[in-house]
Coordinates of C-alpha atoms in Angstrom, one line a residue:
M79 CA -11.0 38.5 9.7
V80 CA -12.0 42.2 9.6
S81 CA -15.3 43.7 8.5
P82 CA -15.5 46.6 6.1
E83 CA -16.6 48.8 8.9
T84 CA -13.3 48.3 10.7
R85 CA -10.9 48.5 7.7
P86 CA -7.7 50.3 8.8
P87 CA -8.1 53.8 7.4
R88 CA -4.4 54.3 6.8
F89 CA -4.5 51.6 4.1
E90 CA -7.5 53.3 2.3
W91 CA -6.8 55.4 -0.8
E92 CA -7.5 59.0 0.0
K93 CA -7.0 62.3 -1.8
S94 CA -4.2 64.4 -0.3
S95 CA -3.9 68.2 -0.1
H96 CA -1.6 68.0 -3.1
G97 CA -4.3 66.4 -5.3
T98 CA -2.7 63.0 -5.3
W99 CA -4.2 59.7 -4.2
E100 CA -2.3 58.1 -1.3
R101 CA -2.3 55.3 1.2
D102 CA 0.1 53.6 3.6
T103 CA 2.1 50.7 2.3
E104 CA 2.0 47.4 4.2
E105 CA 4.4 44.5 4.8
C106 CA 4.2 42.7 1.4
E107 CA 5.0 45.9 -0.4
M108 CA 7.8 46.9 1.9
F109 CA 9.4 43.5 1.6
Y110 CA 9.8 43.9 -2.1
R111 CA 10.9 47.6 -1.7
G112 CA 13.5 46.4 0.7
T113 CA 14.7 43.8 -1.8
M114 CA 15.6 46.4 -4.4
R115 CA 19.3 46.3 -5.5
K116 CA 21.4 49.4 -5.1
G117 CA 21.4 51.5 -8.3
S118 CA 18.2 49.8 -9.6
G119 CA 14.8 51.4 -9.8
C120 CA 12.9 48.5 -8.3
Y121 CA 12.9 44.8 -7.6
P122 CA 11.2 43.6 -10.8
V123 CA 8.7 40.9 -11.9
T124 CA 8.3 40.3 -15.6
G125 CA 5.5 38.9 -17.8
S126 CA 6.5 38.1 -21.4
A127 CA 4.5 37.1 -24.5
T128 CA 5.9 36.2 -27.9
F129 CA 3.3 36.6 -30.7
V130 CA 2.4 36.7 -34.3
S131 CA -0.3 38.7 -35.9
N132 CA -2.6 37.5 -38.7
S133 CA -5.6 39.5 -39.9
P134 CA -7.8 37.9 -42.6
A135 CA -9.2 41.3 -43.4
L136 CA -5.8 42.8 -44.2
A137 CA -4.8 39.7 -46.2
I138 CA -7.8 40.1 -48.4
T139 CA -7.1 43.8 -49.1
D140 CA -3.4 43.0 -49.9
V141 CA -2.0 45.4 -47.3
K142 CA 1.8 45.8 -47.5
E143 CA 3.8 44.2 -44.7
S144 CA 5.1 47.6 -43.5
E145 CA 1.5 48.8 -43.2
S146 CA 0.5 45.7 -41.3
E147 CA 3.4 46.3 -38.9
H148 CA 2.2 49.8 -38.4
Y149 CA -1.3 48.5 -37.4
V150 CA 0.3 46.1 -34.9
D151 CA 2.5 48.8 -33.4
D152 CA -0.4 51.2 -33.1
A153 CA -2.6 48.6 -31.5
I154 CA 0.0 47.7 -28.8
R155 CA 0.6 51.4 -28.1
K156 CA -3.1 52.0 -27.5
A157 CA -3.4 48.8 -25.5
W158 CA -0.7 50.0 -23.1
I159 CA -2.5 53.3 -22.5
T160 CA -5.8 51.5 -22.0
L161 CA -4.3 48.9 -19.6
C162 CA -2.8 51.6 -17.4
Y163 CA -6.1 53.4 -17.3
E164 CA -8.0 50.2 -16.3
Q165 CA -5.2 49.2 -13.9
P166 CA -4.0 52.6 -12.6
T167 CA -2.0 51.1 -9.7
L168 CA 0.6 50.3 -12.4
R169 CA 1.4 54.0 -12.5
S170 CA 1.7 54.4 -8.7
R171 CA 5.0 55.0 -6.8
V172 CA 6.1 54.5 -3.3
R173 CA 7.3 57.7 -1.6
Y174 CA 8.6 58.4 1.9
D175 CA 6.4 60.9 3.8
E176 CA 8.9 63.0 5.8
T177 CA 6.1 64.6 7.8
N178 CA 4.7 61.4 9.2
G179 CA 7.7 59.2 8.8
R180 CA 5.9 56.6 6.8
W181 CA 6.2 55.1 3.3
R182 CA 3.2 55.9 1.2
R183 CA 1.9 54.6 -2.2
V184 CA 1.1 57.6 -4.3
Y185 CA -1.0 57.9 -7.5
T186 CA -1.0 61.0 -9.6
T187 CA -3.4 61.5 -12.5
F188 CA -2.5 63.6 -15.6
N189 CA -3.1 67.3 -15.5
N190 CA -2.6 67.8 -19.2
E191 CA -1.8 66.1 -22.4
D192 CA 2.0 66.9 -22.1
E193 CA 2.2 64.9 -18.8
Q194 CA 0.5 62.0 -20.5
K195 CA 2.9 62.1 -23.4
S196 CA 5.9 62.3 -21.1
W197 CA 4.7 59.3 -19.1
F198 CA 4.0 57.3 -22.3
N199 CA 7.4 58.0 -23.8
S200 CA 9.2 57.0 -20.6
T201 CA 7.2 53.7 -20.1
F202 CA 6.6 52.4 -23.6
K203 CA 9.8 51.3 -25.2
A204 CA 9.8 50.0 -28.8
I205 CA 13.1 48.2 -29.7
D206 CA 14.3 46.9 -33.0
T207 CA 16.9 44.1 -32.8
E208 CA 18.6 41.5 -35.0
E209 CA 18.9 39.0 -32.2
T210 CA 16.3 37.0 -30.4
P211 CA 14.1 39.0 -28.0
L212 CA 15.3 37.0 -25.1
G213 CA 18.9 37.6 -26.1
W214 CA 18.1 41.3 -26.1
F215 CA 16.4 41.0 -22.8
N216 CA 19.4 39.3 -21.2
K217 CA 21.9 41.8 -22.5
E218 CA 20.2 45.2 -22.8
V219 CA 17.2 45.6 -20.6
A220 CA 17.7 48.7 -18.4
S221 CA 16.5 49.5 -14.9
F222 CA 13.2 51.2 -14.4
E223 CA 11.2 52.7 -11.5
V224 CA 7.6 52.4 -12.8
S225 CA 5.8 49.7 -14.8
T226 CA 7.2 49.7 -18.3
L227 CA 6.3 47.9 -21.5
F228 CA 9.2 46.8 -23.7
Y229 CA 8.0 46.0 -27.2
V230 CA 10.8 44.1 -29.0
R231 CA 10.6 43.8 -32.8
S232 CA 12.8 41.5 -34.7
K233 CA 13.1 40.9 -38.4
K234 CA 14.4 37.3 -37.9
H235 CA 12.3 36.3 -34.9
Q236 CA 8.7 36.7 -33.6
S237 CA 8.0 39.9 -31.8
T238 CA 7.8 39.9 -28.0
V239 CA 6.5 42.1 -25.2
F240 CA 8.1 42.3 -21.8
L241 CA 5.8 43.8 -19.2
R242 CA 8.1 44.7 -16.3
C243 CA 6.7 45.9 -13.0
P244 CA 8.0 46.6 -9.6
H245 CA 7.2 43.5 -7.6
D246 CA 5.6 45.7 -4.9
I247 CA 2.9 46.4 -7.5
T248 CA 2.1 42.9 -8.8
D249 CA 3.2 39.3 -8.7
G250 CA 3.6 36.3 -11.1
V251 CA -0.1 35.6 -11.5
G252 CA -1.0 39.3 -11.6
V253 CA 1.5 40.1 -14.3
L254 CA 0.2 37.2 -16.4
Q255 CA -3.3 38.6 -16.0
L256 CA -2.0 42.0 -17.1
V257 CA -0.4 40.4 -20.2
N258 CA -3.7 38.8 -21.0
Q259 CA -5.6 42.1 -20.7
L260 CA -2.9 43.9 -22.7
F261 CA -3.5 41.7 -25.7
G262 CA -7.3 41.9 -25.2
H263 CA -7.1 45.6 -25.6
A264 CA -4.6 45.3 -28.5
A265 CA -7.0 43.0 -30.4
R266 CA -9.9 45.5 -30.0
A267 CA -7.6 48.4 -31.0
Y268 CA -6.4 46.5 -34.1
E269 CA -9.8 45.5 -35.2
Q270 CA -11.5 48.9 -34.6
G271 CA -8.6 50.9 -36.1
A272 CA -9.3 54.7 -36.2
D273 CA -12.6 54.1 -34.4
Y274 CA -10.9 52.8 -31.3
A275 CA -11.5 55.4 -28.5
L276 CA -8.7 55.9 -25.9
P277 CA -9.9 56.4 -22.4
T278 CA -10.3 59.9 -20.9
W279 CA -8.1 60.3 -17.8
G280 CA -9.4 61.8 -14.6
D281 CA -11.7 59.3 -12.9
E282 CA -9.3 56.3 -13.0
H283 CA -8.5 56.6 -9.3
T284 CA -11.7 54.7 -8.6
K285 CA -10.0 51.6 -10.0
L286 CA -7.0 51.8 -7.7
S287 CA -6.3 48.4 -6.0
P288 CA -6.0 48.1 -2.2
C289 CA -3.1 46.5 -0.4
L290 CA -3.2 42.8 0.6
R291 CA -4.4 43.5 4.1
L292 CA -7.6 45.1 2.9
A293 CA -8.1 42.8 -0.1
A294 CA -7.9 39.7 2.1
A295 CA -9.5 41.4 5.2
I296 CA -6.5 40.8 7.4
P297 CA -6.8 42.5 10.8
E298 CA -4.4 45.4 11.5
S299 CA -3.4 44.0 14.8
F300 CA -2.8 40.3 15.9
S301 CA -4.1 38.5 18.9
E302 CA -1.6 37.1 21.4
A303 CA -2.6 33.6 20.2
K304 CA -1.7 34.4 16.5
T305 CA 1.6 36.0 17.6
E306 CA 2.5 33.0 19.6
R307 CA 1.5 30.7 16.8
F308 CA 3.8 32.5 14.4
K309 CA 6.7 32.3 16.9
E310 CA 6.0 28.5 17.2
I311 CA 6.2 28.2 13.4
Q312 CA 9.5 30.2 13.3
T313 CA 11.0 27.9 15.9
Q314 CA 10.1 24.9 13.8
N315 CA 11.6 26.6 10.7
G316 CA 14.7 27.3 12.7
A317 CA 15.1 23.5 13.3
I318 CA 14.6 22.8 9.6
Y319 CA 17.3 25.3 8.6
N320 CA 19.7 24.2 11.3
H321 CA 21.4 21.5 9.3
P322 CA 25.1 21.1 8.4
G323 CA 24.4 20.1 4.9
L324 CA 22.0 22.7 3.5
L325 CA 21.9 22.4 -0.3
S326 CA 23.2 25.1 -2.5
L327 CA 24.1 25.3 -6.2
P328 CA 27.9 25.5 -6.5
S329 CA 29.1 28.8 -8.1
C330 CA 30.5 28.5 -11.5
P331 CA 34.3 29.2 -11.9
T332 CA 33.8 30.4 -15.5
A333 CA 31.0 32.9 -14.5
I334 CA 31.3 36.3 -16.1
T335 CA 31.9 39.1 -13.5
P336 CA 30.9 42.4 -15.2
N337 CA 30.4 45.5 -13.1
P338 CA 27.5 45.6 -12.5
S339 CA 26.5 42.0 -12.9
K340 CA 23.3 41.1 -14.7
R341 CA 20.4 38.8 -14.1
Q342 CA 19.7 36.6 -17.1
R343 CA 17.0 34.1 -17.9
V344 CA 17.6 30.6 -19.3
P345 CA 14.6 28.4 -20.4
L346 CA 14.4 24.6 -21.0
L347 CA 11.4 23.6 -23.1
V348 CA 10.2 20.0 -22.9
S349 CA 8.6 18.5 -25.9
Q350 CA 4.8 18.0 -25.8
A351 CA 5.2 14.2 -26.0
I352 CA 7.6 14.0 -23.0
S353 CA 5.5 16.6 -21.2
E354 CA 2.4 14.4 -21.6
E355 CA 4.3 11.4 -20.4
I356 CA 5.6 13.2 -17.4
L357 CA 2.1 14.3 -16.5
C358 CA 0.8 10.8 -16.9
K359 CA 3.5 9.2 -14.8
C360 CA 3.2 11.7 -12.0
K361 CA -0.4 10.6 -11.5
T362 CA 0.7 7.0 -11.1
I363 CA 3.0 7.8 -8.1
A364 CA 0.1 8.4 -5.7
S365 CA -3.1 10.3 -5.4
G366 CA -2.6 14.1 -5.5
V367 CA 1.0 14.0 -6.7
S368 CA 1.5 16.7 -9.3
V369 CA 4.2 17.8 -11.8
T370 CA 5.2 20.5 -9.2
H371 CA 5.8 18.0 -6.5
V372 CA 7.9 15.8 -8.8
F373 CA 10.0 18.7 -10.2
M374 CA 10.6 20.1 -6.7
S375 CA 11.9 16.7 -5.6
A376 CA 14.0 16.4 -8.7
L377 CA 15.5 19.8 -8.1
A378 CA 16.6 18.7 -4.6
M379 CA 18.1 15.5 -6.1
A380 CA 19.9 17.4 -8.8
L381 CA 21.5 19.7 -6.2
S382 CA 22.5 16.7 -4.1
G383 CA 24.2 15.3 -7.2
L384 CA 26.4 18.3 -7.5
Q385 CA 27.8 18.2 -4.0
P386 CA 31.4 17.0 -3.4
R387 CA 31.8 13.3 -2.9
K388 CA 33.5 12.0 0.3
E389 CA 34.7 8.6 1.4
E390 CA 31.5 8.1 3.4
S391 CA 28.0 9.1 2.4
Y392 CA 26.6 12.2 4.3
P393 CA 23.1 13.8 4.7
V394 CA 22.1 17.0 3.0
R395 CA 18.8 19.0 3.2
Y396 CA 17.0 21.1 0.6
V397 CA 14.9 23.9 2.1
N398 CA 12.2 25.9 0.3
H399 CA 9.0 27.8 1.0
S400 CA 5.9 27.7 -1.2
M401 CA 4.6 30.8 -2.9
I402 CA 0.8 30.9 -2.3
N403 CA -1.6 32.7 -4.6
L404 CA -4.1 34.5 -2.4
R405 CA -6.3 35.9 -5.1
P406 CA -9.0 33.2 -4.7
Y407 CA -9.3 34.1 -1.0
C408 CA -9.6 37.8 -1.4
C409 CA -12.9 39.6 -0.9
D410 CA -14.9 40.6 -3.9
P411 CA -14.1 42.4 -6.2
Y412 CA -10.4 42.1 -5.4
K413 CA -10.2 38.4 -6.4
S414 CA -10.9 39.2 -10.0
P415 CA -8.3 40.1 -12.7
K416 CA -9.6 43.7 -12.5
H417 CA -7.2 44.0 -9.6
A418 CA -4.2 42.2 -11.3
A419 CA -1.9 45.2 -10.4
A420 CA -1.5 44.1 -6.8
P421 CA 0.7 41.6 -5.1
Y422 CA -1.9 39.3 -3.6
H423 CA 0.2 36.4 -2.5
T424 CA 2.2 35.2 0.4
V425 CA 5.2 33.0 1.3
S426 CA 4.2 29.9 3.2
A427 CA 4.9 30.4 6.9
Q428 CA 6.2 26.8 7.2
A429 CA 9.4 25.7 5.5
L430 CA 9.8 22.6 3.5
G431 CA 12.7 20.4 4.2
I432 CA 13.7 17.5 1.9
D433 CA 16.4 15.2 3.3
L434 CA 18.7 13.3 0.9
V435 CA 22.1 11.6 1.0
V436 CA 25.2 12.3 -1.0
P437 CA 26.8 8.9 -1.7
G438 CA 30.3 8.2 -0.5
Y439 CA 32.9 6.3 -2.5
S440 CA 32.4 3.3 -0.3
S441 CA 28.6 3.5 0.2
S442 CA 26.0 1.1 -1.2
I443 CA 24.2 2.4 -4.2
K444 CA 21.0 0.6 -3.1
D445 CA 21.0 2.3 0.3
V446 CA 21.4 5.8 -1.3
A447 CA 18.8 5.1 -3.9
R448 CA 16.3 4.1 -1.1
V449 CA 16.7 7.6 0.4
N450 CA 17.0 9.5 -2.8
D451 CA 13.9 8.0 -4.4
L452 CA 11.9 10.4 -6.5
A453 CA 8.5 8.8 -5.8
S454 CA 9.0 8.9 -2.0
L455 CA 10.3 12.4 -2.1
A456 CA 7.4 13.6 -4.3
I457 CA 4.8 12.1 -1.8
R458 CA 6.5 14.0 1.0
V459 CA 6.4 17.3 -1.0
R460 CA 2.7 16.6 -1.8
D461 CA 1.9 16.3 1.9
Y462 CA 3.8 19.6 2.6
Y463 CA 1.9 21.5 -0.1
K464 CA -1.4 20.1 1.2
S465 CA -0.5 21.3 4.7
V466 CA 0.1 24.9 3.6
R467 CA -2.7 25.3 1.1
P468 CA -5.3 27.6 2.6
A469 CA -8.6 25.9 3.4
S470 CA -10.5 29.1 3.7
S471 CA -10.2 32.9 3.7
A472 CA -9.6 32.6 7.5
D473 CA -6.6 30.2 7.1
E474 CA -3.5 31.0 9.1
Q475 CA -1.4 31.3 5.9
I476 CA -3.5 34.3 5.0
V477 CA -3.8 35.9 8.4
L478 CA 0.0 35.5 9.1
A479 CA 1.1 36.8 5.7
P480 CA 2.0 40.3 7.1
L481 CA 4.1 38.7 9.9
M482 CA 5.8 36.4 7.3
F483 CA 6.7 39.3 5.0
K484 CA 7.9 41.4 7.9
S485 CA 10.2 38.5 9.1
L486 CA 11.7 38.3 5.6
T487 CA 12.4 42.0 5.2
A488 CA 16.0 43.1 5.6
P489 CA 16.8 45.9 8.1
P490 CA 16.9 49.3 6.5
D491 CA 20.7 49.7 6.6
S492 CA 21.5 46.2 5.4
D493 CA 21.9 44.7 1.9
P494 CA 19.6 41.8 1.3
H495 CA 21.8 40.8 -1.7
A496 CA 25.0 40.5 0.4
V497 CA 26.7 37.2 -0.2
S498 CA 28.8 35.0 2.1
D499 CA 32.3 33.8 1.1
P500 CA 32.2 31.3 -0.5
P501 CA 28.8 32.2 -2.0
F502 CA 25.8 30.2 -0.7
C503 CA 23.4 29.9 -3.7
P504 CA 19.9 28.7 -2.8
V505 CA 17.6 27.5 -5.6
P506 CA 13.9 28.1 -4.9
L507 CA 11.2 26.8 -7.3
S508 CA 8.0 28.7 -8.1
S509 CA 5.3 26.9 -10.0
L510 CA 2.7 28.7 -12.2
G511 CA 0.9 25.5 -13.4
N512 CA -0.9 25.8 -16.7
I513 CA -0.3 29.4 -17.9
G514 CA -3.0 28.9 -20.5
S515 CA -5.6 29.0 -17.7
I516 CA -4.5 32.6 -17.1
V517 CA -3.5 33.9 -20.5
S518 CA -5.5 33.1 -23.7
K519 CA -3.5 31.9 -26.6
S520 CA -5.7 33.8 -29.2
H521 CA -6.7 37.4 -29.1
G522 CA -8.3 38.4 -32.4
P523 CA -5.4 38.8 -34.9
F524 CA -2.8 38.1 -32.2
Q525 CA -1.7 34.5 -31.6
L526 CA 0.6 34.1 -28.6
T527 CA 3.3 31.4 -29.1
N528 CA 5.1 31.6 -25.8
V529 CA 4.2 33.2 -22.4
W530 CA 6.2 33.2 -19.2
T531 CA 6.8 35.1 -16.0
A532 CA 9.8 35.5 -13.8
S533 CA 11.2 37.5 -10.9
E534 CA 14.8 37.8 -9.9
P535 CA 16.9 35.8 -7.4
I536 CA 18.1 37.3 -4.1
G537 CA 21.9 37.4 -3.5
A538 CA 23.7 34.6 -5.2
G539 CA 20.6 32.5 -5.5
V540 CA 19.1 31.0 -8.7
A541 CA 15.3 31.5 -9.1
T542 CA 13.7 28.6 -11.0
F543 CA 10.2 28.6 -12.5
L544 CA 8.0 25.8 -13.7
G545 CA 5.0 26.3 -16.0
T546 CA 3.1 24.7 -18.9
W547 CA 2.2 26.6 -22.1
D548 CA 0.5 25.0 -25.1
G549 CA 0.9 21.5 -23.7
K550 CA 4.7 21.8 -23.1
I551 CA 6.4 22.0 -19.8
E552 CA 9.0 24.8 -19.5
L553 CA 11.6 24.8 -16.7
S554 CA 13.5 28.1 -16.5
A555 CA 16.0 29.9 -14.3
V556 CA 17.0 33.5 -13.6
F557 CA 20.6 33.8 -12.3
D558 CA 23.2 36.4 -11.6
T559 CA 26.2 36.4 -14.0
R560 CA 28.5 37.2 -11.1
Y561 CA 28.1 33.6 -9.8
H562 CA 27.0 31.5 -12.7
D563 CA 27.0 31.4 -16.5
A564 CA 24.2 30.4 -19.0
D565 CA 25.8 27.1 -20.0
Y566 CA 26.2 26.0 -16.4
I567 CA 22.6 26.9 -15.6
K568 CA 21.3 25.1 -18.7
G569 CA 23.2 22.0 -17.6
F570 CA 21.6 22.2 -14.2
L571 CA 18.1 22.5 -15.7
R572 CA 18.8 19.5 -17.8
R573 CA 20.0 17.6 -14.7
I574 CA 16.7 18.3 -13.0
L575 CA 14.8 17.1 -16.1
S576 CA 17.0 14.0 -16.2
C577 CA 16.1 13.3 -12.5
V578 CA 12.4 13.6 -13.4
C579 CA 12.6 11.3 -16.4
K580 CA 14.8 8.7 -14.7
G581 CA 12.7 8.7 -11.5
L582 CA 9.5 8.3 -13.4
G583 CA 10.9 5.5 -15.5
I584 CA 10.4 7.4 -18.8
G585 CA 13.9 6.3 -19.8
E586 CA 14.7 9.4 -21.8
H587 CA 16.5 12.6 -20.8
L588 CA 18.2 15.6 -22.5
T589 CA 21.8 15.7 -23.3
S590 CA 23.8 19.0 -23.4
E591 CA 23.0 19.2 -27.2
G592 CA 19.3 19.3 -26.5
F593 CA 18.4 15.9 -28.0
L594 CA 16.4 13.2 -26.3
V595 CA 18.3 10.1 -25.7
N596 CA 17.1 6.7 -24.6
S597 CA 18.5 4.7 -21.7
V598 CA 21.3 3.1 -23.8
G599 CA 22.5 6.5 -25.0
H600 CA 21.5 6.5 -28.7
K601 CA 20.6 10.0 -29.8
K602 CA 17.3 10.6 -31.5
R603 CA 15.4 13.7 -32.5
K604 CA 12.7 15.2 -30.3
R605 CA 9.3 13.9 -31.4
G606 CA 7.7 16.2 -33.9
E607 CA 11.0 17.4 -35.4

């Protein structure tokens, strides 16, 4: 690790001759910049919160509904301004420095009130719609270059905010921390009303977040031993990927093919009763087996079940990498939510390979079941996660993070979203765990009823996400309408859940209508309905 005295100066924020604050970008940021689709402003990550507001004080004074909505709108507007002052990196951009031939992250403060108004009007979007906020999000959300807050108001549904940021500015955990802070500011603005004081811009540059290399004290150069170690890992990964039956989600023949295509999100919410049963049964498999390990295994099983059948059974392999949250391993004060506007994470250097068998028409069901056993697969996934979990701030997963991001970054003249023919559609899974440990459910008059985060798939892939909110597991997916449609993806998510429930012996799974059914197929309503 590197001491503060030897921090690479090119990564330090410094004031330029133009009056802007600038620093060089590093590998994590450049990976996400390189993943940007043509014609889009950035490669995005989204944090979303659906909410209701209920102020006892306003109820007592018999305030009209329209006035109450005004108070809510005003509070969220003020909260966005305050959040961007407290997290100024949200307003930064990446620019190419022609003079030095390097990409630089640039922050510019406001010189006058007109500049502030122009920024606010371009980054705070209040939308009124008759459909669900997610329906609007899937159909209408536009591209953007800088962090933008979409405040979607609906007469028929609860209001929702979508905080959308370039992924080179933050990550899944970070954007959830930002959502939590947004509602904290909104609660104070709502309760204080006209007495709430907006921040005075000018000194916010002191709050700018450093890049991952500085936050985690990663040396600028690597020893020969570290470089050789990374090459060794890459060779091992090559062997894992070198398999004739790599699993992919078949593309959907009924997929919509608009020009351009859209990325849409589909959620599958599991009832609290079934969520509790899944959590309980996971613990009985073996010590340390978690919901994440079980769903990862079930995802691989679901993919194998969608592969074409042949006369004889044949082997297939699911490959994935783990996303690792590095915030706990960063130096103070960067490990705190005060630096949520920074992508402090990495992709595991080692790949996970899960081997399964696609049964043939003439194969033994027992033999296939012995290989495709959820409990056995989950234990193997547990062991993998344990092996890549950092043991300390000096762990190789942290030190090798720049090399890992560099290896994943597409060459400048290539398209990272280019797709083979026929399309190969990988399905990675990212797990956020208990989202309630990051985002509080209650913020003064604001009660959050659903919170999630998601990024976008690369190429023809489908990005899946696992999280728990308010005691309920939610499995979701973001897909490209060029290769799949919503009904197909919903069916795939249900297939994963079915593999989980069957493998754990719960005996219930979801049908396409969204009911829970028992093992003999009799429909019954979800518990609590």
